[in-house]
Coordinates of C-alpha atoms and ligand atoms in Angstrom, one line a residue:
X543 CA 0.0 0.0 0.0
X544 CA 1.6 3.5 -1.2
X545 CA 2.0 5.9 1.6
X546 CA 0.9 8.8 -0.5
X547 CA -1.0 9.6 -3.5
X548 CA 1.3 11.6 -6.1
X549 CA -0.4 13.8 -8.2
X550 CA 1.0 15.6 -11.1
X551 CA -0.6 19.2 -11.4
X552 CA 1.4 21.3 -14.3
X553 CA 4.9 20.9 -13.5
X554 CA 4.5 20.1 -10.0
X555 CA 4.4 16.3 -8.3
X556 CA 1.9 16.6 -5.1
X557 CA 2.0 14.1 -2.4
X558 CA -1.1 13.2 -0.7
X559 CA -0.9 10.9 2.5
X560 CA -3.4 7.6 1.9
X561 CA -5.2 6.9 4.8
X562 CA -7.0 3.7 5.6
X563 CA -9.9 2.4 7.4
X564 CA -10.0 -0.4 9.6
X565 CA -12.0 -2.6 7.3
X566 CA -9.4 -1.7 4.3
X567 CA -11.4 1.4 2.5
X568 CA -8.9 3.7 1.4
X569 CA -8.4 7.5 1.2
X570 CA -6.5 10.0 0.0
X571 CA -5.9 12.4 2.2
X572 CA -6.6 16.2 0.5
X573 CA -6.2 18.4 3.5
X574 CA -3.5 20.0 2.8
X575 CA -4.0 20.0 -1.5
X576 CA -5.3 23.5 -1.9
X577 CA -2.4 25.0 0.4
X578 CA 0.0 22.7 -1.9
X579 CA -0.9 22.9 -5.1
X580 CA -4.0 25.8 -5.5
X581 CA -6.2 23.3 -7.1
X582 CA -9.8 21.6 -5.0
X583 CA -11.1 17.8 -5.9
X584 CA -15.0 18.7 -7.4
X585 CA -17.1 15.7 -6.2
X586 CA -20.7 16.7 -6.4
X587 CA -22.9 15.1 -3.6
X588 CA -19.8 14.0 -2.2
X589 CA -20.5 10.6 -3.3
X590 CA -16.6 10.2 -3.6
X591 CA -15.3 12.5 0.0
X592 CA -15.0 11.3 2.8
X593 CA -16.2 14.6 5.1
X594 CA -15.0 12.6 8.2
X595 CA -13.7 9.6 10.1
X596 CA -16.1 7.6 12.0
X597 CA -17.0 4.7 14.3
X598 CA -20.6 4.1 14.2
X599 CA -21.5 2.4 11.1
X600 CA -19.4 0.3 8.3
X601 CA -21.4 -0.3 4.7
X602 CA -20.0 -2.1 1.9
X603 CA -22.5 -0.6 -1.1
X604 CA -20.7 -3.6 -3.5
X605 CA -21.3 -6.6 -1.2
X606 CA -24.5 -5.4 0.5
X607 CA -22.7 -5.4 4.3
X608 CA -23.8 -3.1 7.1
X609 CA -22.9 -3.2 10.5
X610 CA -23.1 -1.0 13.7
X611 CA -19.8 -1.0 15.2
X612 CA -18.8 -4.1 13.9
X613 CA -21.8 -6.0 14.2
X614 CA -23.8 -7.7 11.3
X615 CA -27.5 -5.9 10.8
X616 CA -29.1 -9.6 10.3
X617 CA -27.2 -10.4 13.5
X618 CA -29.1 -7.8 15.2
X619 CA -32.0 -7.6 13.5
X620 CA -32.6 -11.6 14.7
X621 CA -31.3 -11.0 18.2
X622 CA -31.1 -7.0 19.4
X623 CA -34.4 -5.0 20.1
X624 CA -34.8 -0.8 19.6
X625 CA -33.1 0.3 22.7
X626 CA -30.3 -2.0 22.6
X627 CA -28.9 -0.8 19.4
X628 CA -29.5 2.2 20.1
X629 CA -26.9 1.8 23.4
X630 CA -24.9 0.1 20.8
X631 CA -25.1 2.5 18.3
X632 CA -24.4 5.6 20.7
X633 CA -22.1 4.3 22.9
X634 CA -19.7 1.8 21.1
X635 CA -20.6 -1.1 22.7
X636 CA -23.9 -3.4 23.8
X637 CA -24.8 -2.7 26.8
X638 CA -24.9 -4.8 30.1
X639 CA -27.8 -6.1 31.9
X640 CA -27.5 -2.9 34.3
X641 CA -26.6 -0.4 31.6
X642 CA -29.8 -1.8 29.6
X643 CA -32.2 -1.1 32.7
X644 CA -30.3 2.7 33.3
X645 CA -31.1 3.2 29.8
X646 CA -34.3 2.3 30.0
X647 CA -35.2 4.2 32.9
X648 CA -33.4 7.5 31.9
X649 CA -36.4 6.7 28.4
X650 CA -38.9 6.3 30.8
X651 CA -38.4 8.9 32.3
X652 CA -38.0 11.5 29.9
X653 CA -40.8 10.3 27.8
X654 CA -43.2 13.1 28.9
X655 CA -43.3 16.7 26.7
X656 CA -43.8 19.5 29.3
X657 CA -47.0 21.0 29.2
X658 CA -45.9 24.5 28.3
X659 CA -44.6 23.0 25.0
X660 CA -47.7 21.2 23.9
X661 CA -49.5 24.2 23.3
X662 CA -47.0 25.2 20.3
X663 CA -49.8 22.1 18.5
X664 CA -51.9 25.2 18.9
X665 CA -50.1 27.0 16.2
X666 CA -49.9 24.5 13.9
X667 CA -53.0 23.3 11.1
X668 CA -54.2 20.0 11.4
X669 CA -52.8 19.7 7.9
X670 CA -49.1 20.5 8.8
X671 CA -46.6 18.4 7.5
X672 CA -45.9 16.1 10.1
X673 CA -41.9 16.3 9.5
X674 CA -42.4 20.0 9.5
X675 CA -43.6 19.9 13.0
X676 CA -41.5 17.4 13.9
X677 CA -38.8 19.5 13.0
X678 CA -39.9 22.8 15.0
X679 CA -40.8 21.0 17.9
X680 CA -37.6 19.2 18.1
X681 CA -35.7 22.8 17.6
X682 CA -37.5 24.1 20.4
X683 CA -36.5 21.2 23.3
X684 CA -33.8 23.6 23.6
X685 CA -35.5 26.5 24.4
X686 CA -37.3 23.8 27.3
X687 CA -34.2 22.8 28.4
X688 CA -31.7 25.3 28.0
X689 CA -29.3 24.0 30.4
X690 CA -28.9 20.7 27.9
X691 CA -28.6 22.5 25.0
X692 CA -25.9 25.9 25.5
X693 CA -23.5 25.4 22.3
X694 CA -20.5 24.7 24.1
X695 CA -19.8 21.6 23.5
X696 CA -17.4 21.0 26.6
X697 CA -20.9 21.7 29.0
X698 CA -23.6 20.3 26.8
X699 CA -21.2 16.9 26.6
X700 CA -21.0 16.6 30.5
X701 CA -25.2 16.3 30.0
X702 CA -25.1 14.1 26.9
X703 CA -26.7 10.8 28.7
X704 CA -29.7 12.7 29.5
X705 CA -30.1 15.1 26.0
X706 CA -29.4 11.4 24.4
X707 CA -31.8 9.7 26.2
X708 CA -34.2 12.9 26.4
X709 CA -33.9 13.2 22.2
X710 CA -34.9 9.8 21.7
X711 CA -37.9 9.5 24.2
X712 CA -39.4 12.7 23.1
X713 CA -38.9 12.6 19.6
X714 CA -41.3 9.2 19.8
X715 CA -43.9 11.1 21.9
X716 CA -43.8 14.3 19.3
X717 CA -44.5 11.5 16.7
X718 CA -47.2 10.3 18.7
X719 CA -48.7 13.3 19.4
X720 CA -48.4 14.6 16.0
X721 CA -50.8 11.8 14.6
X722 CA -52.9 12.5 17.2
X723 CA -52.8 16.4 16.7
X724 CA -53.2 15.8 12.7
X725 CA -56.5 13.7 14.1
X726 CA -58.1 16.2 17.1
X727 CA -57.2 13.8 19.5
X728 CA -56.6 14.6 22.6
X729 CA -52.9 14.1 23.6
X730 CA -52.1 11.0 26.1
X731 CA -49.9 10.6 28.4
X732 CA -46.8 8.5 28.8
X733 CA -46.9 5.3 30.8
X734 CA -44.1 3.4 32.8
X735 CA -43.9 0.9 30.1
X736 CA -40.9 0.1 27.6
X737 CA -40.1 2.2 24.6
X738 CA -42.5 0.5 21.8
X739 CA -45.2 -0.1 24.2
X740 CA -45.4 3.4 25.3
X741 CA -45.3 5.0 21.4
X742 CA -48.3 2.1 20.9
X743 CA -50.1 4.0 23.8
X744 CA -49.5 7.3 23.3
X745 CA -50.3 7.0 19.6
X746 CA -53.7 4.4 19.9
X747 CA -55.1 4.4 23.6
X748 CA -58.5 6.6 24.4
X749 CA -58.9 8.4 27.6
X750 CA -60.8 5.4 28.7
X751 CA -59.5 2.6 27.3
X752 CA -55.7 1.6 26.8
X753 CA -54.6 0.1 24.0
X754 CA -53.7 -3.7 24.7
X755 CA -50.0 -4.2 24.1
X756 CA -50.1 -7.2 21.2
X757 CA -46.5 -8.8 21.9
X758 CA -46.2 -9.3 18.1
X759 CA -46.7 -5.1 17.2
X760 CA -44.3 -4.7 19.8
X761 CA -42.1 -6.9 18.1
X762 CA -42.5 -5.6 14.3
X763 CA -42.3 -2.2 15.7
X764 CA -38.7 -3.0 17.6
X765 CA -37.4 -4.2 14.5
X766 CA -38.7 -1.6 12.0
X767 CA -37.1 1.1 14.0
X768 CA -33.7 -1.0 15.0
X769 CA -33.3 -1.4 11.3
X770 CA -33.4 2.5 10.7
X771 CA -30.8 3.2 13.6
X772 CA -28.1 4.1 11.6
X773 CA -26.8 4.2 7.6
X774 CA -23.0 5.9 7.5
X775 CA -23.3 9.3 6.1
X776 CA -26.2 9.6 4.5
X777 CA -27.8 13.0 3.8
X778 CA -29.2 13.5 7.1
X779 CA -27.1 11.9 9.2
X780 CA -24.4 14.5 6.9
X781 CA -26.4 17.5 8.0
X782 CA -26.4 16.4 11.7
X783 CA -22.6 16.6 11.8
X784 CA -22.6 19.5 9.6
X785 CA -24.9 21.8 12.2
X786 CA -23.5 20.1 15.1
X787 CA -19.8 20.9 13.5
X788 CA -20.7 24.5 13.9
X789 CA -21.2 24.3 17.9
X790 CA -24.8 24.0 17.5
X791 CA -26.4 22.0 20.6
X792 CA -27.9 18.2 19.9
X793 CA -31.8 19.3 19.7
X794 CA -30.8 22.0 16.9
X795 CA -28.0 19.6 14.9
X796 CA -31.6 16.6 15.1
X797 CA -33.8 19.5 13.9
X798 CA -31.3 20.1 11.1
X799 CA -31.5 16.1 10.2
X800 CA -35.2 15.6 10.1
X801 CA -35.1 18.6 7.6
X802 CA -32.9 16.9 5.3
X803 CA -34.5 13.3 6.1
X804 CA -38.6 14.7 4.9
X805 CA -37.2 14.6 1.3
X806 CA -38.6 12.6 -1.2
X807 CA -35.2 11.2 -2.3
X808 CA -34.3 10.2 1.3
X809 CA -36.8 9.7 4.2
X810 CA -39.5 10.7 2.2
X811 CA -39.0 7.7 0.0
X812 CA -41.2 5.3 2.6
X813 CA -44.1 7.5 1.8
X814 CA -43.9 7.7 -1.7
X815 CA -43.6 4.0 -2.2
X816 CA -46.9 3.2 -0.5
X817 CA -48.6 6.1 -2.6
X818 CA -47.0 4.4 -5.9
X819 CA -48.2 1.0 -4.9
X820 CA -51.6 2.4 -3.5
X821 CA -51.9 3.8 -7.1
X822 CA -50.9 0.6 -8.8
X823 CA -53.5 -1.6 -7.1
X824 CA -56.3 1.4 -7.4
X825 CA -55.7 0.8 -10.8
X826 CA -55.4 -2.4 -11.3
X827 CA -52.3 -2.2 -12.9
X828 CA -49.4 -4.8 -13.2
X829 CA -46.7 -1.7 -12.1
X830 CA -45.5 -1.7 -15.8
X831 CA -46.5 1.6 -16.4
X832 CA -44.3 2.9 -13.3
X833 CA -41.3 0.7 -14.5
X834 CA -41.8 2.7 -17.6
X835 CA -42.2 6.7 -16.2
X836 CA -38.8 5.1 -13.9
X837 CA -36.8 4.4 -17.0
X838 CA -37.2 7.7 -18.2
X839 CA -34.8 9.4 -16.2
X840 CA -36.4 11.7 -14.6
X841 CA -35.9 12.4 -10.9
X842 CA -39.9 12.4 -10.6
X843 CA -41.2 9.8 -11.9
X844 CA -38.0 7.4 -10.5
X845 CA -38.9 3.8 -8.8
X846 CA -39.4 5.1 -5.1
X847 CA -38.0 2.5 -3.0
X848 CA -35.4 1.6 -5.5
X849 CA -31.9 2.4 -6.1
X850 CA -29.3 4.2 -3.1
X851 CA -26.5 6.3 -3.5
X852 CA -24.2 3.3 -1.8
X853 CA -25.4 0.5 -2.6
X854 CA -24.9 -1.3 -5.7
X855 CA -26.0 -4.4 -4.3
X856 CA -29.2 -5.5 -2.4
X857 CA -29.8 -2.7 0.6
X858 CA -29.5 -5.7 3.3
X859 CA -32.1 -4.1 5.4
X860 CA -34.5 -4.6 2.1
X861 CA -34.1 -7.9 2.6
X862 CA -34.7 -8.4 6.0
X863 CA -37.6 -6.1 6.0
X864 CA -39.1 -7.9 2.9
X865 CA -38.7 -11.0 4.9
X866 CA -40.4 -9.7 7.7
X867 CA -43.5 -8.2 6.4
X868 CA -44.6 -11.7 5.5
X869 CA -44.3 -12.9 9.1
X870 CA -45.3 -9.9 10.7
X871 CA -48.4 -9.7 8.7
X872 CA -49.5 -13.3 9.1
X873 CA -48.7 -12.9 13.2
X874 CA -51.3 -10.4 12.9
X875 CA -53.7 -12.0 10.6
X876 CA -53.8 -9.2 8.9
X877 CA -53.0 -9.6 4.5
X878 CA -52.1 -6.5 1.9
X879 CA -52.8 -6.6 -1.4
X880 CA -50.2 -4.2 -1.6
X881 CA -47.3 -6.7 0.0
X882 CA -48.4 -8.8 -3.1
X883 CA -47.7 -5.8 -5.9
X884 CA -44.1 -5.0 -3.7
X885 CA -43.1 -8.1 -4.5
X886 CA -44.3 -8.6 -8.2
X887 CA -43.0 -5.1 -8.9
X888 CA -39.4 -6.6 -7.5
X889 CA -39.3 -9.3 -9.6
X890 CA -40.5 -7.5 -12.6
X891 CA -37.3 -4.5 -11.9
X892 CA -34.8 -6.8 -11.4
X893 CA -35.9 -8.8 -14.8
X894 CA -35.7 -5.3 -16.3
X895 CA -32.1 -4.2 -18.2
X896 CA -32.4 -0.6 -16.8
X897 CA -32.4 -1.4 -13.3
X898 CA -29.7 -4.3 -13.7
X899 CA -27.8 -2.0 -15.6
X900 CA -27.6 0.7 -13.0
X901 CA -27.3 -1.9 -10.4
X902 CA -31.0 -0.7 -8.7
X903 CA -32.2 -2.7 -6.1
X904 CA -34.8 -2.2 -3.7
X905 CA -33.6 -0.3 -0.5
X906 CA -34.7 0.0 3.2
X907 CA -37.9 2.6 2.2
X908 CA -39.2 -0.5 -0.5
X909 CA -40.9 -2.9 2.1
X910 CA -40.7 -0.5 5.5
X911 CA -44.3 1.2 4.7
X912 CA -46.0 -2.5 4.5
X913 CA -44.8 -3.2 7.9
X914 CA -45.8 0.9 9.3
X915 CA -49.2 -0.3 7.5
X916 CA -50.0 -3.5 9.1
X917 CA -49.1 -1.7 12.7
X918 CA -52.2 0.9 11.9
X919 CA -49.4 4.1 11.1
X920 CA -50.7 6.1 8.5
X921 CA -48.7 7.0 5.4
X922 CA -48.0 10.5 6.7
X923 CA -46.5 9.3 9.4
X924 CA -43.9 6.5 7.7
X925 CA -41.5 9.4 7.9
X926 CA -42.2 10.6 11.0
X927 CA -41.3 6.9 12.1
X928 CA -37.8 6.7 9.8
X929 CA -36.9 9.7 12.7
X930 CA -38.3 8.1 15.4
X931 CA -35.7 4.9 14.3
X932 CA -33.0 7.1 12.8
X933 CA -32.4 9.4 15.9
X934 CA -30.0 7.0 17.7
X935 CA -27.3 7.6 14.5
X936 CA -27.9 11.2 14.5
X937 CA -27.1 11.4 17.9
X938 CA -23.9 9.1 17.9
X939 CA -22.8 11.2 14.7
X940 CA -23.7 14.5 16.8
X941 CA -21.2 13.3 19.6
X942 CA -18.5 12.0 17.7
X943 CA -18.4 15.7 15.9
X944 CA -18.6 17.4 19.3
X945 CA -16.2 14.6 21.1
X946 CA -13.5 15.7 18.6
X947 CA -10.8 17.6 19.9
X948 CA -9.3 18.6 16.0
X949 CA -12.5 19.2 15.0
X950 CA -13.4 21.7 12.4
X951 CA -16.2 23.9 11.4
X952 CA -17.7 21.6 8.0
X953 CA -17.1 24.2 5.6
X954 CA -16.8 23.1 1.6
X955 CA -15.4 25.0 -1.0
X956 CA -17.0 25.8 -4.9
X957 CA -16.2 26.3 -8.4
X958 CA -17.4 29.6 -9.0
X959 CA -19.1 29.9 -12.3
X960 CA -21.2 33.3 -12.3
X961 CA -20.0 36.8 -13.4
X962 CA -16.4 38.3 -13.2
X963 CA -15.8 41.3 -11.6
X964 CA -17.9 44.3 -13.1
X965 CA -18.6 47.5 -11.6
X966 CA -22.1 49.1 -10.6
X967 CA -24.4 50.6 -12.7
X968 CA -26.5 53.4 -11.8
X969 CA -30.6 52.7 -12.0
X970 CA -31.1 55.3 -14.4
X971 CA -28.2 53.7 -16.8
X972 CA -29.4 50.4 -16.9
X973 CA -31.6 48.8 -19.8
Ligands
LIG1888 C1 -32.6 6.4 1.9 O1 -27.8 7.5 2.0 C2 -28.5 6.6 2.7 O2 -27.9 5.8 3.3 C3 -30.0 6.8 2.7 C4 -30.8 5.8 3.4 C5 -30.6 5.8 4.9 O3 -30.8 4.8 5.6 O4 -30.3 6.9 5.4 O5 -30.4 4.5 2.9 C6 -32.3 6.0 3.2 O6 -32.7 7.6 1.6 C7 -32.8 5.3 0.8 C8 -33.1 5.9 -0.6 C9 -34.6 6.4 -0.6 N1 -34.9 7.1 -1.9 C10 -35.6 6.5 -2.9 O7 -36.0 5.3 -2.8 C11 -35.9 7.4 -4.0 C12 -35.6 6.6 -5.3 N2 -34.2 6.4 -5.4 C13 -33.4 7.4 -6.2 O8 -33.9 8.7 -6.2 C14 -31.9 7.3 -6.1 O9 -31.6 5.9 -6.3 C15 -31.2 7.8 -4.9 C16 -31.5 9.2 -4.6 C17 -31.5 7.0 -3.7 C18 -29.7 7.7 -5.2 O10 -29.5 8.6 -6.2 P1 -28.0 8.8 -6.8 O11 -27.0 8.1 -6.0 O12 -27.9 10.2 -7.1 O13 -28.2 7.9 -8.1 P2 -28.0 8.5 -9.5 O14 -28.9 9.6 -9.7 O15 -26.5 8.6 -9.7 O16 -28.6 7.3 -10.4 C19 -27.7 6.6 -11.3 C20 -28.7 6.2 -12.4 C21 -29.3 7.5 -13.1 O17 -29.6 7.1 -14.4 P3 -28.6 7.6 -15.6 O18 -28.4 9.1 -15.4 O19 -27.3 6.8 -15.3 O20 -29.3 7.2 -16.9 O21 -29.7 5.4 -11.9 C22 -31.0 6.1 -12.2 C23 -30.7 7.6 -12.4 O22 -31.7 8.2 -13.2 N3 -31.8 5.9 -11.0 C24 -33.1 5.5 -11.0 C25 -33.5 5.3 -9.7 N4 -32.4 5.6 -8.9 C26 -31.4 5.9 -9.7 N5 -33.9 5.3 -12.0 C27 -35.2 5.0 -11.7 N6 -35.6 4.7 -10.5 C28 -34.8 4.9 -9.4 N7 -35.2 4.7 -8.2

């Protein structure tokens, strides 16, 4: 392995250190290449820069491998529940029997949103987009808790076991409670029971009747949401570190994230898949006529649920999830026409040149909505639950940028292509 990278720029031979990973990816290292030579890489969407070094999550977008710090996501997804990846995910390492139950209880605890801060559902329409509110609601835990959230990252990391835990807990009530506001249903309250349970409750009990915990839900839920906990840098988990690289506090770096995660190309896919299949069945179609729009190229009409920026193989969480809605819906005795239409659609893409061309297969957004479906969560929500499951990696990306002594303000540079200098022009002189 070369220790550096030489390029050759005019007349001049630049060295650039290669730096690699611990599962063998390599880099070259371009800090010091505009001070050197003058000249910046152009990678748009960064689909070739590596903005950082990280811990959390390895992918391998050839061979279809993702792990969370080190371990397989079939390993976890057939052993590990929610909360236990999200320990691992956070903190490095699964968690002991007593570290489980602190966890736990510091969820538990913090599960409640204070009642000064439900009244902001006041201001919002019942038509709101529920990542919207999710999004202002989750800014404004920092003016609730001030003392968690300062921007100095030496105090703010001293409280990071309580924002972490606080972040998590209440981002699943605000999920709840924006279904129920989106409904005019009157908000519940949190119950000492474990994470899933309590979003079941909070999102389906009555004032006088609680919703009977069905172990199975429970079950489907804690592995919809463990399989969301983290995905490398991807575009929100990206704009996490980017605000948080800034000094920004946690609740304002996650606020950032579930922006970037309501777009249709990222989060917003789970949505859009169900609305395509919904279509397909209302129309009795075979999906051919979606397979055709997809070919065409344009960014509208794409294959929702296919394709990823990484992957060039089978998202692995597809897989699992695809194997799972099966289960979960028989458990339930529930069926979905649309399950059936998922899978024929599959088959039908992956017979198709396009897509094996372009090495498109279905990722983690392509089965997730059957599951969210079967487990009563309405389609306007499936986002709002990708956060929900997601907010574990934001926050383990969040700390890493704050733990980092040598860490610097995310800050890219451009190619410049608008006008060269030119000097003003009076109103009265111009055309
Ligand atoms: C998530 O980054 C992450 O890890 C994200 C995520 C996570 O866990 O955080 O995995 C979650 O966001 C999954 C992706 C959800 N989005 C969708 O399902 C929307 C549909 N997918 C695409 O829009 C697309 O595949 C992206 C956005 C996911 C990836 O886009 P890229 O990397 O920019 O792909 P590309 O535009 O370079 O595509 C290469 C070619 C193009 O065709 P040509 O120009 O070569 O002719 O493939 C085509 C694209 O037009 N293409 C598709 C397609 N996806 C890519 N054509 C039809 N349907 C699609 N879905």
């Amino acid at each position: 392995m070369p220790k550096n990278a030489l390029l050759k720029i005019d007349d001049k031979e630049i060295a650039c250190p290669v730096m690699t990973g611990s599962e063998g990816e390599k880099a070259i290292d371009a800090r010091n290449l505009r001070k050197d030579s003058g000249y910046i890489f152009y990678d748009q969407g960064y689909g070739n820069t590596g903005s950082c070094e990280s811990a959390i999550t390895y992918l391998d977008g050839d061979n279809g491998i993702l792990r969370h710090r080190g371990y397989p996501i079939e390993q976890l997804a057939a052993r590990s529940e929610f909360v236990e990846t999200a320990y691992l995910v956070i903190y490095g390492e699964l968690p002991t029997k007593t570290q489980r139950k602190k966890f736990g209880d510091l969820l538990r605890q913090n599960a409640h949103i204070e009642p000064q801060m439900q009244r902001l559902f006041e201001g919002y329409p019942k038509d709101t987009p529920p990542m919207a509110m999710l999004a202002s609601l989750v800014a404004s835990l920092a003016g609730y808790y001030p003392d968690l959230a300062t921007n100095n990252f030496e105090h703010d990391l001293k409280q990071f076991d309580l924002s972490a835990a606080m972040a998590i807990s209440k981002i699943r009530t605000l999920g709840a409670m924006i279904y129920r506001h989106t409904r005019g249903l009157p908000f519940m309250h949190p119950k000492d029971l474990p994470f899933c349970d309590n979003f079941l409750h909070l999102m389906f009990s009555e004032p006088y009747h609680d919703y009977a915990v069905i172990p199975e839900v429970t079950q489907a839920l804690n592995l919809i949401l463990l399989m969301h906990a983290d995905h490398e840098q991807n575009c929100s988990s990206a704009t996490v570190r980017m605000v948080g690289s800034s000094g920004a506090n946690l609740f304002t770096s996650l606020a950032a994230g579930i922006g970037a995660l309501s777009g249709p190309l990222h989060g917003g896919a789970n949505m859009a898949v169900m609305q395509m299949l919904q279509s397909i069945h209302d129309e009795h179609d075979d999906g051919s006529r979606f397979i055709a729009a997809a070919k065409g190229g344009s960014k509208s009409n794409r294959l929702m649920g296919f394709g990823h920026a990484v992957y060039r193989n089978f998202d692995p969480r597809a897989k699992v999830i695809g194997e799972a809605c099966g289960l979960v819906l028989k458990k339930l005795g529930k069926s979905d026409p649309l399950l059936d239409i998922a899978h024929h659609l599959e088959q039908a893409a992956l017979k198709d040149d396009y897509f094996i061309s372009r090495k498109l297969y279905p990722n983690v957004d392509f089965y997730s909505g059957i599951i969210f479906r079967a487990l009563g969560i309405p389609t306007n929500l499936f986002t709002v639950m990708f956060a929900i499951g997601r907010a574990p990696g934001w926050i383990a990306n969040w700390r890493e940028v704050a733990s980092n002594p040598k860490g610097r303000i995310y800050r890219p540079r451009q190619i410049y292509t608008g006008p060269v200098k030119r000097d003003y022009v009076p109103m009265d002189q111009r055309g």
